PDB file of C-alpha atoms in Angstrom:
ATOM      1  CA  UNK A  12      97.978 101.324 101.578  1.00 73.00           C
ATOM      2  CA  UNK A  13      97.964  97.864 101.336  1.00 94.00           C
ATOM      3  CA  UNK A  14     100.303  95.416 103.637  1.00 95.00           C
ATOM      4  CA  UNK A  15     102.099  94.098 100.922  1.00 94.00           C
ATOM      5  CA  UNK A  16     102.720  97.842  99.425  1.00 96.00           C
ATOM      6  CA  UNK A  17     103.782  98.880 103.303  1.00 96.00           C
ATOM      7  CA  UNK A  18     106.252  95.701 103.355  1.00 95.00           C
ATOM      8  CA  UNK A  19     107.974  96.756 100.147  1.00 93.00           C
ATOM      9  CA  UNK A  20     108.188 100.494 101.030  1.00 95.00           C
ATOM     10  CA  UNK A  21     109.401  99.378 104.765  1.00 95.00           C
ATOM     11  CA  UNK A  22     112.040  97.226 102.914  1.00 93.00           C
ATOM     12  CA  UNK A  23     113.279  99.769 100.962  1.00 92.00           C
ATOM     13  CA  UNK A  24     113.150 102.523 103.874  1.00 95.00           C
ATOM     14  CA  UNK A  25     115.062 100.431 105.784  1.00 95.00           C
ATOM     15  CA  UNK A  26     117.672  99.461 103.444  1.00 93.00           C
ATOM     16  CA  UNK A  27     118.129 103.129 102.593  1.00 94.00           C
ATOM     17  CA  UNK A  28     118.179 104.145 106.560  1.00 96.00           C
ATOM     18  CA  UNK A  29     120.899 101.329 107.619  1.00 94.00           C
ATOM     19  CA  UNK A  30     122.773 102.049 104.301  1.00 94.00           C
ATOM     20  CA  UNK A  31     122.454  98.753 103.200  1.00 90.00           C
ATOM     21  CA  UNK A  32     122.230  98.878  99.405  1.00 81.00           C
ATOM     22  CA  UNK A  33     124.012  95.753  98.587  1.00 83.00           C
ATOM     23  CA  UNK A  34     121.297  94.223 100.674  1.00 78.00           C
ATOM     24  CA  UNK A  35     119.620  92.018  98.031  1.00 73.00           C
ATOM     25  CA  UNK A  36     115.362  92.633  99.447  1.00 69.00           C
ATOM     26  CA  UNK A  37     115.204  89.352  98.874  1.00 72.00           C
ATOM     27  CA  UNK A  38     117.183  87.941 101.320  1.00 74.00           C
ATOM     28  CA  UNK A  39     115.371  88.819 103.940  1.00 78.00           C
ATOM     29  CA  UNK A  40     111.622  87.923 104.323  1.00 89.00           C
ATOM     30  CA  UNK A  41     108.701  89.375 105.616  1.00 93.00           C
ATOM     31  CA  UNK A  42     109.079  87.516 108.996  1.00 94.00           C
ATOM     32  CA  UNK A  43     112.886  87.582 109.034  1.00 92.00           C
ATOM     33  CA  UNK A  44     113.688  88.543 112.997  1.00 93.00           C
ATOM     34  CA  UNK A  45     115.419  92.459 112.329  1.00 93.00           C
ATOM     35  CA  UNK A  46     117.387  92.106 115.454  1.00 92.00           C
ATOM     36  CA  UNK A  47     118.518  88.554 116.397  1.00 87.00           C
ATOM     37  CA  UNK A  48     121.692  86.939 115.335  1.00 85.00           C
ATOM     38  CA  UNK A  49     119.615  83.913 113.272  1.00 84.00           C
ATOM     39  CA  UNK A  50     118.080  87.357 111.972  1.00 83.00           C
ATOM     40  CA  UNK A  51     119.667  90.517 110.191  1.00 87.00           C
ATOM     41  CA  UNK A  52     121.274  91.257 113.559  1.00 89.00           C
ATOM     42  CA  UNK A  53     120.256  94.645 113.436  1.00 92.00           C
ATOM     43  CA  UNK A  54     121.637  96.130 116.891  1.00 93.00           C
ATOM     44  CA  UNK A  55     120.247  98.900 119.070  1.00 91.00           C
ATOM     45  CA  UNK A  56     122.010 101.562 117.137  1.00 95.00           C
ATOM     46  CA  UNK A  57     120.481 100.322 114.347  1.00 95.00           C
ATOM     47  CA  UNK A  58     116.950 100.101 116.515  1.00 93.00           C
ATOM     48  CA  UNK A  59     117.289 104.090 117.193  1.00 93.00           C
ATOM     49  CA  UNK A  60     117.674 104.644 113.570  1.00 96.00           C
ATOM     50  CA  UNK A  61     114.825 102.467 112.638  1.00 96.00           C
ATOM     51  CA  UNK A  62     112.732 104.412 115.197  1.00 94.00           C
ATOM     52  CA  UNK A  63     113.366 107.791 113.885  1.00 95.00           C
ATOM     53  CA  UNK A  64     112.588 106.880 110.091  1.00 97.00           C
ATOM     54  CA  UNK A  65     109.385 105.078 111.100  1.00 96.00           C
ATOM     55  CA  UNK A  66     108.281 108.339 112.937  1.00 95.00           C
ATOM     56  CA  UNK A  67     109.343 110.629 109.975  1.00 96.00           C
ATOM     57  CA  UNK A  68     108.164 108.450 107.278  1.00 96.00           C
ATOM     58  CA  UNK A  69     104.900 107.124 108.466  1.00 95.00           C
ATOM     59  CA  UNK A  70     103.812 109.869 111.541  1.00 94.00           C
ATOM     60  CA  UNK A  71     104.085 107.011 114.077  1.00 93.00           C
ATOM     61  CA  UNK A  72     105.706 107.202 117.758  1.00 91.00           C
ATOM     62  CA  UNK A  73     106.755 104.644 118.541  1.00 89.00           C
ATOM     63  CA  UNK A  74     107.238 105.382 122.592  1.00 79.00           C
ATOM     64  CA  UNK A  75     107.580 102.263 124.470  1.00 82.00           C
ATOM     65  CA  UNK A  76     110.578 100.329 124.520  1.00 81.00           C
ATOM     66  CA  UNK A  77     109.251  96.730 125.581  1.00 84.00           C
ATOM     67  CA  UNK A  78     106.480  97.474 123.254  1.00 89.00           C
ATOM     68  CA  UNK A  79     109.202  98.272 120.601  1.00 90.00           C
ATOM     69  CA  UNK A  80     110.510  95.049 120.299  1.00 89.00           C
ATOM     70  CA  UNK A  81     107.643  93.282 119.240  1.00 93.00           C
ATOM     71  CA  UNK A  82     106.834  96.301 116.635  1.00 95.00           C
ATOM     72  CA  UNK A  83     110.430  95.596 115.861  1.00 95.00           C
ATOM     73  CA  UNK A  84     110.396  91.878 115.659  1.00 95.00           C
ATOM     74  CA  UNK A  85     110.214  91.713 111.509  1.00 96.00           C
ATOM     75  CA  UNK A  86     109.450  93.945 108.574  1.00 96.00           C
ATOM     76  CA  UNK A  87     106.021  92.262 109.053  1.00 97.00           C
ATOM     77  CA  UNK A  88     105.360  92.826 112.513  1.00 97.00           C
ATOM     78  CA  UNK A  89     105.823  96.898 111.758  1.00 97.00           C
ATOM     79  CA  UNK A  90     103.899  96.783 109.138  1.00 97.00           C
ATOM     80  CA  UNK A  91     101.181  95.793 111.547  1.00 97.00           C
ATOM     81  CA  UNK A  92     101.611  98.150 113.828  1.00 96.00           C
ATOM     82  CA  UNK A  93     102.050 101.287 111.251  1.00 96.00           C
ATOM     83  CA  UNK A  94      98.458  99.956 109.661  1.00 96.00           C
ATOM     84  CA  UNK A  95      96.812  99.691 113.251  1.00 94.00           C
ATOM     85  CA  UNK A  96      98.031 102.632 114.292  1.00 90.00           C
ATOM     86  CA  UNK A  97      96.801 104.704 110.691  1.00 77.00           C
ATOM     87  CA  UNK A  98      98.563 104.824 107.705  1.00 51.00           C
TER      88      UNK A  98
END
């Protein structure tokens, strides 16, 4: 898979995880920060969520929690880390 094909299927995953269908995919980009208030403003309830459908959806653990918020930092930045670690 492709990054840009992983970005759009991230997008959508996480749209459909957060329930956030009136989310236009649009609005946020690629490097949009997920979790800071200039961001989405995702919080850490959403983070947990995030976490779980990453590890069902693509087989990755994601185990470390200062290393999570880099992996977390934009739809981009998990894209990334999925492809490194094999998807």
């Amino acid at each position: 898979m492709v990054k840009e094909e992983l970005i759009s299927d991230l997008k959508k995953n996480i749209m459909k995880t957060l329930n956030l269908q009136d989310l236009d995919p649009e609005v946020f980009g690629d490097n949009t920060p997920l979790f800071s208030e200039d961001g989405l403003g995702f919080d850490s309830v959403d983070a947990l969520e995030l976490v779980v459908m990453v590890e069902n959806s693509y087989g990755i653990t994601i185990g470390d929690k200062d290393e999570a918020k880099s992996i977390f930092a934009s739809v981009s930045s998990l894209a990334d880390y999925i492809l490194a670690k094999g998807k």
